[in-house]
CSV table of C-alpha atoms in Angstrom, one decimal:
chain,number,residue,atom,x,y,z
A,254,MET,CA,1.8,-20.9,27.1
A,255,ILE,CA,3.6,-21.9,24.0
A,256,THR,CA,7.4,-22.7,25.1
A,257,PHE,CA,9.9,-23.3,22.9
A,258,ASP,CA,12.7,-24.8,24.4
A,259,ASN,CA,16.3,-25.5,22.9
A,260,ILE,CA,15.1,-25.4,19.1
A,261,ARG,CA,17.2,-26.4,16.1
A,262,TYR,CA,15.9,-26.5,12.6
A,263,ARG,CA,17.0,-25.1,9.2
A,264,HIS,CA,18.6,-21.9,10.0
A,265,LEU,CA,16.7,-21.4,13.3
A,266,ALA,CA,17.8,-21.5,16.3
A,267,ILE,CA,16.1,-20.5,19.9
A,268,ASP,CA,17.2,-21.3,23.6
A,269,THR,CA,14.2,-20.7,25.5
A,270,LEU,CA,10.9,-18.4,24.4
A,271,ALA,CA,7.6,-18.3,26.0
A,272,ILE,CA,4.8,-16.7,24.3
A,273,ALA,CA,1.9,-15.9,26.6
A,274,PRO,CA,-2.1,-16.2,25.8
A,275,GLY,CA,-2.9,-12.7,23.4
A,276,VAL,CA,-2.2,-11.9,20.3
A,277,THR,CA,1.4,-12.2,19.6
A,278,SER,CA,3.1,-10.3,16.7
A,279,VAL,CA,6.2,-11.5,14.9
A,280,ILE,CA,8.1,-9.0,13.0
A,281,GLY,CA,11.9,-8.8,11.1
A,282,PRO,CA,13.4,-8.8,8.2
A,283,ASN,CA,12.6,-10.8,5.0
A,284,GLY,CA,14.3,-14.3,5.2
A,285,SER,CA,14.7,-14.1,8.9
A,286,GLY,CA,12.7,-17.3,10.2
A,287,LYS,CA,9.6,-15.7,10.7
A,288,SER,CA,7.5,-18.2,8.7
A,289,THR,CA,9.7,-21.4,9.5
A,290,PHE,CA,8.9,-20.1,12.9
A,291,LEU,CA,5.0,-20.0,12.3
A,292,LYS,CA,5.6,-23.7,11.0
A,293,LEU,CA,7.0,-25.0,14.3
A,294,CYS,CA,4.1,-23.6,16.2
A,295,ALA,CA,1.8,-24.9,14.0
A,296,GLY,CA,3.5,-28.5,13.8
A,297,ILE,CA,3.6,-28.4,10.0
A,298,ALA,CA,7.7,-28.2,10.8
A,299,GLU,CA,9.5,-30.3,13.5
A,300,PRO,CA,12.8,-29.4,15.0
A,301,ASP,CA,15.5,-31.3,14.6
A,302,CYS,CA,16.0,-31.0,17.9
A,303,GLY,CA,14.2,-29.3,21.0
A,304,THR,CA,10.5,-28.9,21.9
A,305,VAL,CA,7.6,-26.8,21.2
A,306,LEU,CA,4.6,-27.0,23.4
A,307,VAL,CA,1.5,-25.1,23.6
A,308,ASP,CA,0.1,-25.8,26.8
A,309,GLY,CA,2.3,-28.7,27.3
A,310,CYS,CA,0.9,-30.5,24.4
A,311,ALA,CA,2.6,-31.1,21.1
A,312,PRO,CA,1.3,-28.5,18.4
A,313,ARG,CA,-0.1,-31.5,16.1
A,314,GLU,CA,-1.8,-32.5,19.3
A,315,THR,CA,-3.3,-29.4,19.5
A,316,GLU,CA,-6.1,-27.3,17.3
A,317,ILE,CA,-4.5,-24.9,15.3
A,318,GLY,CA,-5.7,-22.5,12.3
A,319,TYR,CA,-3.1,-21.8,9.8
A,320,VAL,CA,-2.8,-19.4,7.2
A,321,ASN,CA,0.0,-19.7,4.5
A,322,GLU,CA,2.2,-16.1,3.2
A,323,PHE,CA,1.7,-17.6,-0.3
A,324,PRO,CA,-2.2,-17.3,-1.1
A,325,ASP,CA,-2.4,-20.2,-3.7
A,326,ARG,CA,-0.9,-22.5,-1.1
A,327,ASN,CA,-4.1,-22.5,1.2
A,328,ILE,CA,-6.0,-23.5,-1.3
A,329,LEU,CA,-7.4,-27.3,-1.1
A,330,PHE,CA,-10.1,-27.4,-3.1
A,331,SER,CA,-12.2,-25.7,-6.6
A,332,THR,CA,-14.8,-23.8,-4.9
A,333,VAL,CA,-15.2,-20.9,-2.1
A,334,THR,CA,-17.8,-23.5,-0.6
A,335,ASP,CA,-16.0,-26.8,-0.3
A,336,GLU,CA,-12.7,-24.7,0.8
A,337,LEU,CA,-14.9,-23.4,3.7
A,338,ALA,CA,-16.6,-26.8,4.7
A,339,SER,CA,-13.0,-28.6,4.5
A,340,PRO,CA,-12.2,-28.3,8.0
A,341,LEU,CA,-15.2,-29.4,9.4
A,342,ARG,CA,-16.0,-31.8,6.9
A,343,PHE,CA,-12.7,-33.5,8.2
A,344,ARG,CA,-13.8,-33.6,11.6
A,345,HIS,CA,-16.9,-35.4,10.1
A,346,THR,CA,-19.0,-32.5,11.1
A,347,PRO,CA,-22.6,-33.7,10.1
A,348,CYS,CA,-23.7,-32.1,6.8
A,349,ARG,CA,-26.5,-29.7,8.4
A,350,GLU,CA,-24.2,-28.6,10.5
A,351,THR,CA,-21.8,-27.6,8.2
A,352,ASP,CA,-23.7,-25.9,5.8
A,353,ARG,CA,-24.7,-23.7,8.4
A,354,SER,CA,-21.5,-23.1,10.0
A,355,VAL,CA,-19.9,-22.2,6.1
A,356,ARG,CA,-22.9,-19.8,5.8
A,357,ALA,CA,-22.7,-17.9,9.3
A,358,CYS,CA,-19.0,-17.7,8.8
A,359,MET,CA,-19.1,-16.1,5.4
A,360,GLU,CA,-22.0,-13.3,7.1
A,361,THR,CA,-19.3,-12.7,9.8
A,362,MET,CA,-16.4,-12.8,7.3
A,363,GLY,CA,-18.5,-10.6,5.1
A,364,ILE,CA,-17.9,-12.5,2.0
A,365,THR,CA,-21.2,-14.0,1.2
A,366,ARG,CA,-20.9,-12.5,-2.2
A,367,LEU,CA,-17.5,-15.2,-2.7
A,368,LEU,CA,-20.2,-18.7,-1.8
A,369,ASP,CA,-20.8,-19.5,-5.4
A,370,ARG,CA,-17.2,-18.7,-6.9
A,371,ASN,CA,-14.4,-21.0,-7.7
A,372,MET,CA,-11.7,-20.5,-5.6
A,373,GLN,CA,-9.0,-19.5,-8.7
A,374,ASP,CA,-11.3,-16.9,-10.1
A,375,LEU,CA,-11.1,-14.8,-6.6
A,376,SER,CA,-8.5,-12.0,-6.4
A,377,GLY,CA,-5.4,-12.0,-3.6
A,378,GLY,CA,-7.2,-10.4,-0.6
A,379,GLU,CA,-10.4,-12.4,-1.8
A,380,LYS,CA,-8.2,-15.7,-1.6
A,381,ILE,CA,-7.0,-14.4,2.0
A,382,LEU,CA,-10.3,-13.7,3.5
A,383,VAL,CA,-11.6,-17.1,2.4
A,384,ALA,CA,-8.2,-19.0,3.7
A,385,LEU,CA,-8.7,-17.0,7.2
A,386,ALA,CA,-12.3,-17.6,7.4
A,387,ALA,CA,-11.5,-21.6,6.9
A,388,ALA,CA,-8.8,-21.1,9.8
A,389,PHE,CA,-11.3,-19.3,11.6
A,390,ILE,CA,-14.2,-21.8,11.0
A,391,GLY,CA,-13.3,-24.6,13.3
A,392,ARG,CA,-12.7,-22.1,16.1
A,393,PRO,CA,-8.8,-23.6,16.8
A,394,ARG,CA,-7.1,-23.2,20.0
A,395,VAL,CA,-4.6,-21.2,18.2
A,396,LEU,CA,-4.7,-19.2,15.1
A,397,ILE,CA,-0.9,-18.8,13.1
A,398,LEU,CA,-1.5,-16.5,10.5
A,399,ASP,CA,1.6,-15.2,7.7
A,400,GLU,CA,1.1,-11.7,6.8
A,401,CYS,CA,-2.4,-11.9,6.0
A,402,ASP,CA,-2.7,-8.5,5.8
A,403,SER,CA,-0.5,-7.5,3.2
A,404,HIS,CA,-3.0,-8.9,0.8
A,405,LEU,CA,-6.1,-6.3,2.9
A,406,ASP,CA,-7.3,-3.0,2.4
A,407,ALA,CA,-7.1,-0.8,5.5
A,408,ASP,CA,-10.7,-1.4,6.4
A,409,ARG,CA,-10.4,-5.2,6.4
A,410,CYS,CA,-6.9,-5.2,8.3
A,411,ALA,CA,-8.9,-3.4,11.4
A,412,TRP,CA,-11.7,-5.2,11.3
A,413,LEU,CA,-8.9,-8.5,11.4
A,414,ASN,CA,-7.8,-6.9,14.4
A,415,THR,CA,-11.1,-7.0,16.1
A,416,ALA,CA,-11.9,-10.6,14.6
A,417,LEU,CA,-8.9,-11.9,15.6
A,418,ARG,CA,-9.9,-10.6,19.6
A,419,ALA,CA,-13.5,-12.2,19.1
A,420,SER,CA,-12.0,-15.3,17.4
A,421,GLY,CA,-12.4,-17.4,21.1
A,422,ALA,CA,-8.5,-18.6,20.0
A,423,GLY,CA,-6.4,-18.5,23.1
A,424,TYR,CA,-3.4,-17.5,21.4
A,425,VAL,CA,-3.2,-15.5,17.9
A,426,ILE,CA,0.4,-15.7,16.3
A,427,ARG,CA,0.7,-12.9,13.3
A,428,CYS,CA,3.7,-12.5,11.4
A,429,THR,CA,3.1,-8.8,10.0
A,430,GLN,CA,5.1,-5.8,7.9
A,431,GLN,CA,3.0,-3.5,9.1
A,432,MET,CA,4.2,-2.0,12.2
A,433,GLU,CA,1.4,-0.2,13.1
A,434,THR,CA,-0.6,-3.5,13.5
A,435,ALA,CA,2.4,-5.3,15.4
A,436,ALA,CA,1.9,-2.5,18.0
A,437,GLU,CA,-1.5,-3.0,19.0
A,438,GLY,CA,-0.7,-6.9,19.5
A,439,ASP,CA,-0.3,-7.8,23.5
A,440,HIS,CA,3.5,-9.5,22.7
A,441,LEU,CA,6.0,-9.0,20.2
A,442,VAL,CA,8.8,-11.1,18.8
A,443,TYR,CA,11.7,-10.1,17.1
A,444,ILE,CA,13.3,-12.5,14.8
A,445,GLU,CA,17.0,-11.8,13.1
A,446,GLY,CA,19.3,-13.8,11.5
A,447,GLY,CA,17.1,-17.4,12.4
A,448,GLY,CA,17.4,-16.2,16.3
A,449,VAL,CA,14.9,-14.6,18.8
A,450,VAL,CA,16.4,-11.4,19.4
A,451,HIS,CA,14.1,-9.3,21.0
A,452,ALA,CA,10.5,-10.5,22.7
A,453,GLY,CA,8.3,-9.0,25.3
A,454,THR,CA,5.4,-6.5,25.0
A,455,PRO,CA,5.5,-3.9,21.8
A,456,ALA,CA,5.7,-1.2,24.9
A,457,ALA,CA,9.3,-3.0,25.3
A,458,VAL,CA,10.2,-4.4,21.9
A,459,PHE,CA,9.6,-1.0,20.1
A,460,PRO,CA,11.9,1.1,21.7
A,461,LEU,CA,15.3,-1.1,21.3
A,462,LEU,CA,14.0,-1.0,17.4
A,463,ALA,CA,13.8,2.8,17.7
A,464,ASP,CA,16.9,3.3,14.9
A,465,THR,CA,15.4,0.9,12.5
A,466,PRO,CA,12.7,1.2,9.9
A,467,PHE,CA,10.7,-1.4,11.9
A,468,TYR,CA,9.6,1.4,14.6
A,469,PRO,CA,6.3,2.6,13.9
A,470,PHE,CA,5.3,5.9,12.4
A,471,SER,CA,2.8,7.0,14.8
A,472,TRP,CA,5.3,6.1,17.7
A,473,ARG,CA,7.8,8.2,15.9
A,474,TRP,CA,6.1,11.0,14.6
A,475,PRO,CA,2.7,10.7,17.3
A,476,VAL,CA,-0.3,12.8,15.8
B,1268,MET,CA,3.8,9.4,-23.5
B,1269,ARG,CA,0.6,8.8,-22.0
B,1270,LEU,CA,-1.9,6.1,-21.2
B,1271,VAL,CA,-5.4,6.5,-21.8
B,1272,LEU,CA,-8.1,4.7,-20.1
B,1273,ASP,CA,-11.4,5.3,-22.8
B,1274,HIS,CA,-14.8,4.4,-21.0
B,1275,LEU,CA,-13.3,1.0,-20.3
B,1276,THR,CA,-15.4,-1.5,-18.8
B,1277,MET,CA,-15.1,-5.5,-17.2
B,1278,GLY,CA,-16.9,-6.8,-14.7
B,1279,HIS,CA,-19.9,-10.0,-14.3
B,1280,GLN,CA,-22.6,-10.7,-12.4
B,1281,LEU,CA,-21.5,-10.4,-9.0
B,1282,TRP,CA,-19.2,-7.3,-9.6
B,1283,SER,CA,-18.1,-4.5,-12.5
B,1284,LEU,CA,-15.4,-1.9,-13.1
B,1285,THR,CA,-15.4,1.0,-15.4
B,1286,ALA,CA,-12.6,3.0,-15.8
B,1287,ASN,CA,-11.8,6.5,-17.5
B,1288,GLY,CA,-8.9,8.9,-17.3
B,1289,ILE,CA,-5.5,9.5,-18.9
B,1290,PHE,CA,-2.0,8.9,-17.0
B,1291,PHE,CA,0.8,11.0,-18.1
B,1292,PRO,CA,4.4,10.1,-16.8
B,1293,GLY,CA,4.8,10.4,-13.0
B,1294,VAL,CA,4.2,7.8,-10.0
B,1295,HIS,CA,0.5,6.9,-9.7
B,1296,LEU,CA,-1.0,5.3,-6.9
B,1297,VAL,CA,-4.0,2.9,-7.5
B,1298,SER,CA,-5.8,2.2,-4.2
B,1299,GLY,CA,-9.0,0.4,-3.6
B,1300,ASP,CA,-11.0,-2.1,-1.3
B,1301,VAL,CA,-10.1,-6.1,-1.4
B,1302,GLY,CA,-11.9,-7.4,-4.8
B,1303,SER,CA,-12.7,-3.9,-6.5
B,1304,GLY,CA,-10.7,-4.5,-9.4
B,1305,LYS,CA,-7.0,-3.1,-8.8
B,1306,SER,CA,-5.6,-6.4,-10.6
B,1307,THR,CA,-7.9,-6.9,-13.6
B,1308,LEU,CA,-7.4,-3.3,-14.1
B,1309,ALA,CA,-3.5,-3.6,-14.3
B,1310,LEU,CA,-3.9,-6.5,-16.3
B,1311,MET,CA,-6.5,-4.5,-18.8
B,1312,MET,CA,-3.7,-1.5,-18.8
B,1313,ALA,CA,-0.9,-4.1,-19.5
B,1314,GLY,CA,-3.1,-5.5,-23.0
B,1315,LEU,CA,-3.1,-8.9,-20.9
B,1316,LEU,CA,-6.9,-8.5,-21.0
B,1317,ALA,CA,-9.4,-7.0,-23.3
B,1318,PRO,CA,-12.3,-5.0,-20.9
B,1319,GLU,CA,-15.9,-5.8,-22.1
B,1320,SER,CA,-16.2,-2.4,-23.7
B,1321,GLY,CA,-13.6,0.6,-24.3
B,1322,THR,CA,-10.3,0.8,-25.3
B,1323,VAL,CA,-6.6,1.4,-23.6
B,1324,ILE,CA,-4.4,3.2,-25.7
B,1325,ARG,CA,-0.7,3.5,-24.8
B,1326,ASP,CA,0.5,6.4,-26.9
B,1327,ASP,CA,4.5,6.4,-26.9
B,1328,ILE,CA,5.2,3.5,-25.1
B,1329,PRO,CA,7.5,0.9,-26.6
B,1330,GLN,CA,8.3,-0.7,-23.5
B,1331,MET,CA,6.2,-2.1,-20.6
B,1332,MET,CA,6.5,-4.2,-17.5
B,1333,LEU,CA,4.1,-5.7,-15.3
B,1334,SER,CA,4.6,-6.9,-12.0
B,1335,PHE,CA,2.0,-9.3,-10.4
B,1336,GLN,CA,0.8,-9.3,-7.2
B,1337,PHE,CA,1.8,-12.9,-6.5
B,1338,PRO,CA,6.2,-13.0,-7.4
B,1339,GLU,CA,5.5,-17.0,-7.4
B,1340,TYR,CA,3.7,-16.2,-10.9
B,1341,HIS,CA,6.7,-14.8,-12.7
B,1342,VAL,CA,9.3,-18.1,-11.5
B,1343,THR,CA,10.4,-19.6,-15.1
B,1344,GLY,CA,13.9,-20.6,-13.4
B,1345,LEU,CA,14.2,-24.0,-11.2
B,1346,SER,CA,17.2,-22.1,-9.2
B,1347,VAL,CA,17.6,-18.4,-8.4
B,1348,ALA,CA,20.9,-17.9,-10.8
B,1349,GLU,CA,18.3,-19.6,-13.7
B,1350,GLU,CA,15.4,-17.1,-12.6
B,1351,CYS,CA,17.9,-13.8,-12.8
B,1352,ARG,CA,18.9,-15.4,-16.3
B,1353,SER,CA,15.5,-16.1,-17.3
B,1354,TRP,CA,15.5,-12.0,-17.1
B,1355,ASP,CA,18.8,-11.7,-19.2
B,1356,LEU,CA,20.5,-10.4,-15.7
B,1357,ASP,CA,23.8,-11.3,-14.2
B,1358,PRO,CA,22.5,-13.4,-11.1
B,1359,ASP,CA,25.3,-11.8,-8.8
B,1360,ALA,CA,24.1,-8.5,-9.5
B,1361,VAL,CA,20.7,-9.2,-8.8
B,1362,ILE,CA,21.2,-11.1,-5.8
B,1363,ARG,CA,23.3,-8.3,-4.3
B,1364,SER,CA,21.0,-5.5,-5.5
B,1365,ALA,CA,17.6,-7.6,-3.6
B,1366,GLY,CA,20.1,-8.2,-0.6
B,1367,ILE,CA,19.1,-11.4,0.5
B,1368,ASP,CA,21.4,-14.1,1.4
B,1369,VAL,CA,21.2,-17.3,-1.1
B,1370,THR,CA,23.5,-18.3,-3.9
B,1371,GLY,CA,22.5,-18.8,-7.2
B,1372,GLU,CA,22.1,-22.4,-7.2
B,1373,THR,CA,19.1,-22.0,-4.2
B,1374,ALA,CA,16.2,-23.2,-5.6
B,1375,ALA,CA,13.8,-20.3,-6.2
B,1376,LEU,CA,10.6,-21.5,-4.8
B,1377,SER,CA,12.5,-22.4,-1.4
B,1378,LEU,CA,13.0,-18.6,-0.9
B,1379,SER,CA,10.7,-17.0,1.8
B,1380,ARG,CA,7.8,-14.8,-0.4
B,1381,GLY,CA,9.3,-11.7,1.1
B,1382,GLU,CA,12.6,-12.8,-0.5
B,1383,LEU,CA,11.0,-13.9,-3.8
B,1384,LYS,CA,9.5,-10.6,-4.1
B,1385,ARG,CA,12.8,-9.5,-3.5
B,1386,LEU,CA,14.8,-11.3,-6.3
B,1387,HIS,CA,11.6,-10.3,-8.9
B,1388,LEU,CA,11.4,-6.5,-8.0
B,1389,ALA,CA,15.4,-6.8,-8.1
B,1390,CYS,CA,14.6,-8.1,-11.7
B,1391,VAL,CA,11.8,-6.1,-12.7
B,1392,LEU,CA,13.8,-2.7,-11.6
B,1393,ALA,CA,17.4,-3.3,-13.3
B,1394,ARG,CA,15.7,-2.1,-16.2
B,1395,ASP,CA,13.9,1.0,-17.3
B,1396,TYR,CA,10.2,0.5,-18.4
B,1397,ASP,CA,7.8,3.4,-20.1
B,1398,LEU,CA,5.2,2.1,-18.5
B,1399,LEU,CA,5.7,-0.4,-15.3
B,1400,LEU,CA,2.9,-1.3,-13.6
B,1401,LEU,CA,3.7,-2.6,-10.2
B,1402,ASP,CA,0.8,-4.6,-8.7
B,1403,GLU,CA,1.1,-5.2,-4.7
B,1404,PRO,CA,4.9,-4.6,-4.8
B,1405,PHE,CA,5.0,-4.0,-1.0
B,1406,SER,CA,3.3,-7.2,0.1
B,1407,SER,CA,5.7,-9.4,1.6
B,1408,LEU,CA,8.4,-6.9,2.1
B,1409,ASP,CA,9.6,-5.8,5.3
B,1410,CYS,CA,10.6,-2.1,6.1
B,1411,PRO,CA,13.7,-2.0,4.9
B,1412,GLY,CA,12.6,-3.7,1.7
B,1413,LYS,CA,9.9,-1.5,1.1
B,1414,GLU,CA,12.4,1.3,1.7
B,1415,TRP,CA,14.7,0.3,-0.9
B,1416,VAL,CA,11.6,0.1,-3.7
B,1417,CYS,CA,10.8,3.2,-2.7
B,1418,GLY,CA,14.2,4.4,-3.7
B,1419,GLN,CA,14.4,3.1,-7.2
B,1420,LEU,CA,10.7,4.2,-8.0
B,1421,ASN,CA,11.9,7.6,-7.1
B,1422,LYS,CA,15.2,7.3,-8.9
B,1423,ARG,CA,13.1,6.2,-12.0
B,1424,ALA,CA,14.1,8.8,-15.1
B,1425,GLY,CA,11.0,8.9,-16.4
B,1426,GLY,CA,7.9,7.0,-17.8
B,1427,ILE,CA,4.6,5.9,-16.2
B,1428,THR,CA,4.8,3.8,-13.2
B,1429,VAL,CA,1.2,2.7,-11.7
B,1430,ILE,CA,1.3,1.4,-8.2
B,1431,PHE,CA,-1.8,-0.8,-7.5
B,1432,THR,CA,-1.3,-1.2,-3.3
B,1433,HIS,CA,-2.9,-1.7,0.2
B,1434,GLU,CA,0.4,-0.6,2.1
B,1435,GLN,CA,-0.4,1.6,4.9
B,1436,SER,CA,3.0,3.1,5.7
B,1437,ILE,CA,5.8,3.4,3.4
B,1438,PHE,CA,5.2,5.4,0.3
B,1439,PRO,CA,7.2,6.5,-3.0
B,1440,ASP,CA,6.6,10.1,-3.7
B,1441,ILE,CA,3.6,9.8,-5.1
B,1442,ASP,CA,2.5,12.4,-8.6
B,1443,HIS,CA,-1.1,11.4,-8.7
B,1444,ILE,CA,-4.0,9.3,-7.0
B,1445,TRP,CA,-6.6,7.3,-7.9
B,1446,GLU,CA,-8.8,5.0,-6.3
B,1447,ILE,CA,-11.7,2.6,-6.8
B,1448,VAL,CA,-15.0,3.6,-5.4
B,1449,GLY,CA,-18.3,2.5,-6.0
B,1450,GLU,CA,-17.0,-0.2,-9.2
B,1451,GLU,CA,-15.4,3.4,-10.7
B,1452,LEU,CA,-12.5,4.4,-11.0
B,1453,ALA,CA,-11.7,7.9,-9.5
B,1454,ASP,CA,-9.5,10.1,-9.8
B,1455,CYS,CA,-8.2,11.9,-6.7
B,1456,GLY,CA,-6.1,14.3,-8.6
B,1457,ASP,CA,-2.5,15.7,-8.1
B,1458,MET,CA,-0.6,15.7,-5.2
B,1459,PRO,CA,-0.6,17.0,-2.5
B,1460,GLY,CA,-4.3,18.5,-3.0
B,1461,ALA,CA,-5.4,14.7,-3.9
B,1462,VAL,CA,-5.0,13.3,-0.4
B,1463,VAL,CA,-7.7,15.3,1.2
B,1464,ARG,CA,-10.2,13.5,-1.3
B,1465,TRP,CA,-8.3,9.8,-1.2
B,1466,GLN,CA,-11.1,7.8,0.5
B,1467,HIS,CA,-8.4,5.0,0.6
B,1468,ALA,CA,-5.9,7.2,2.8
B,1469,PRO,CA,-4.0,5.3,5.5
B,1470,PRO,CA,-5.2,5.7,8.8
B,1471,LEU,CA,-2.1,8.3,9.8
B,1472,VAL,CA,-2.7,10.0,6.5
B,1473,LYS,CA,-6.3,10.8,7.8
B,1474,LYS,CA,-5.4,11.7,11.3
B,1475,LEU,CA,-3.0,14.4,10.1
B,1476,ILE,CA,-5.9,15.5,7.7
B,1477,CYS,CA,-8.2,15.8,10.7
B,1478,THR,CA,-5.7,17.7,12.7
B,1479,GLY,CA,-5.0,20.6,9.7
B,1480,ARG,CA,-1.6,19.1,9.2
B,1481,SER,CA,-2.5,17.6,5.5
B,1482,PRO,CA,1.0,15.8,4.3
B,1483,LEU,CA,2.7,17.8,0.9
B,1484,ALA,CA,4.3,14.3,0.0
B,1485,LEU,CA,3.4,10.7,0.8
B,1486,THR,CA,6.9,9.7,1.6
B,1487,PRO,CA,8.3,9.0,5.2
B,1488,GLU,CA,10.1,12.5,5.1
B,1489,GLY,CA,6.6,13.8,3.9
B,1490,ILE,CA,4.7,12.4,7.0
B,1491,ARG,CA,7.3,13.7,9.3
B,1492,GLU,CA,6.9,16.7,8.0
B,1493,ALA,CA,3.5,17.0,8.3
B,1494,ALA,CA,3.3,15.3,11.8
B,1495,CYS,CA,6.0,17.7,12.9
B,1496,ARG,CA,4.2,20.9,11.7
B,1497,THR,CA,3.0,23.8,14.0
B,1498,ARG,CA,-0.4,23.6,14.3
B,1499,GLY,CA,-1.5,27.1,12.7
């Protein structure tokens, strides 16, 4: 489990929360604290008080793949190849194995055409696909994605939902503003005003949001 | 008033785009796969990027605005108030319109991306432009934010609005649909007929079409009407 206990950080306050393995969608209004929540899960931020644990370990002691909501803030290197190779190089993976993994990852992600491109020449969606690939390539235990789907077309979104399941990550935690996507997850966390207002399965949480714009269209008007 | 794309071509060794068409006043939707050239097309429409061949004619369009996909690219002020003043707008009015819980002193780049997008769009939508080009206006916005943008666009008195987007659920009242397919801008036509020719239609719209309930509009009301329509 990923556990939050007595967390206080900036305007986020979470007394207790447990996230089970699987795909967890995090939804809520702009500025409610969703990205801050993800940064605490990833160990990018540390709480002023309280603890976040991933199966009993601190996030910084766990292999985590993270994609920032600002596509440009994911970029460390100038070329797609270097960007993708970087998580493996940081681990001192042998060069030949790194090259093999980069090529295999690009094929899996359907982005082999980007191989020789510069990061700054990519479209917004392509930058996100490369950032996703860099998050996937290290086969992390936890994948944390901050609104990646807002830059992807419908086919890529559908592909991503399948790829997340096949990634081997025990936990996938993703912010999304696509409620149809959130409805497909295993768990749903609704954050508002810096606190977790609802948490549970989509079937349990969405009915509590039935009178809000966060209720999925396909649930409101089944086709 | 019209925007003419006269046999535009653009590309490099791995990618190309051709575009031909006329955009009349109304709300136009342009969709396409990741990397298909939507942002490039927006830049060419705005005159910020020259096509390799062909011309863009902005006929009777004295005022134009392009909103970039990434709101952070627009930021020129250190604080929210400075950013609003750079648009010659009153910060308090913009903050109220954006519906964000910040002060004028808040650092602009400390906002969440959704808050920054709201702030940026509130600045853009505070004025009327003859040609309004919006590159991914819905990305990072929460559902109420998307509804707010749609409401603002539906209130626009005239002019040409072109929305480049991957949005799947919440749309304003769209008049005309275009999409990039096979490296070419395809004209799907006016609504409601356009929707059946629209290859990038959202899954819910495709389901409605498959069940013989093609929506007359892409607004939430249009989707609801189609979903609730008795199948004949």
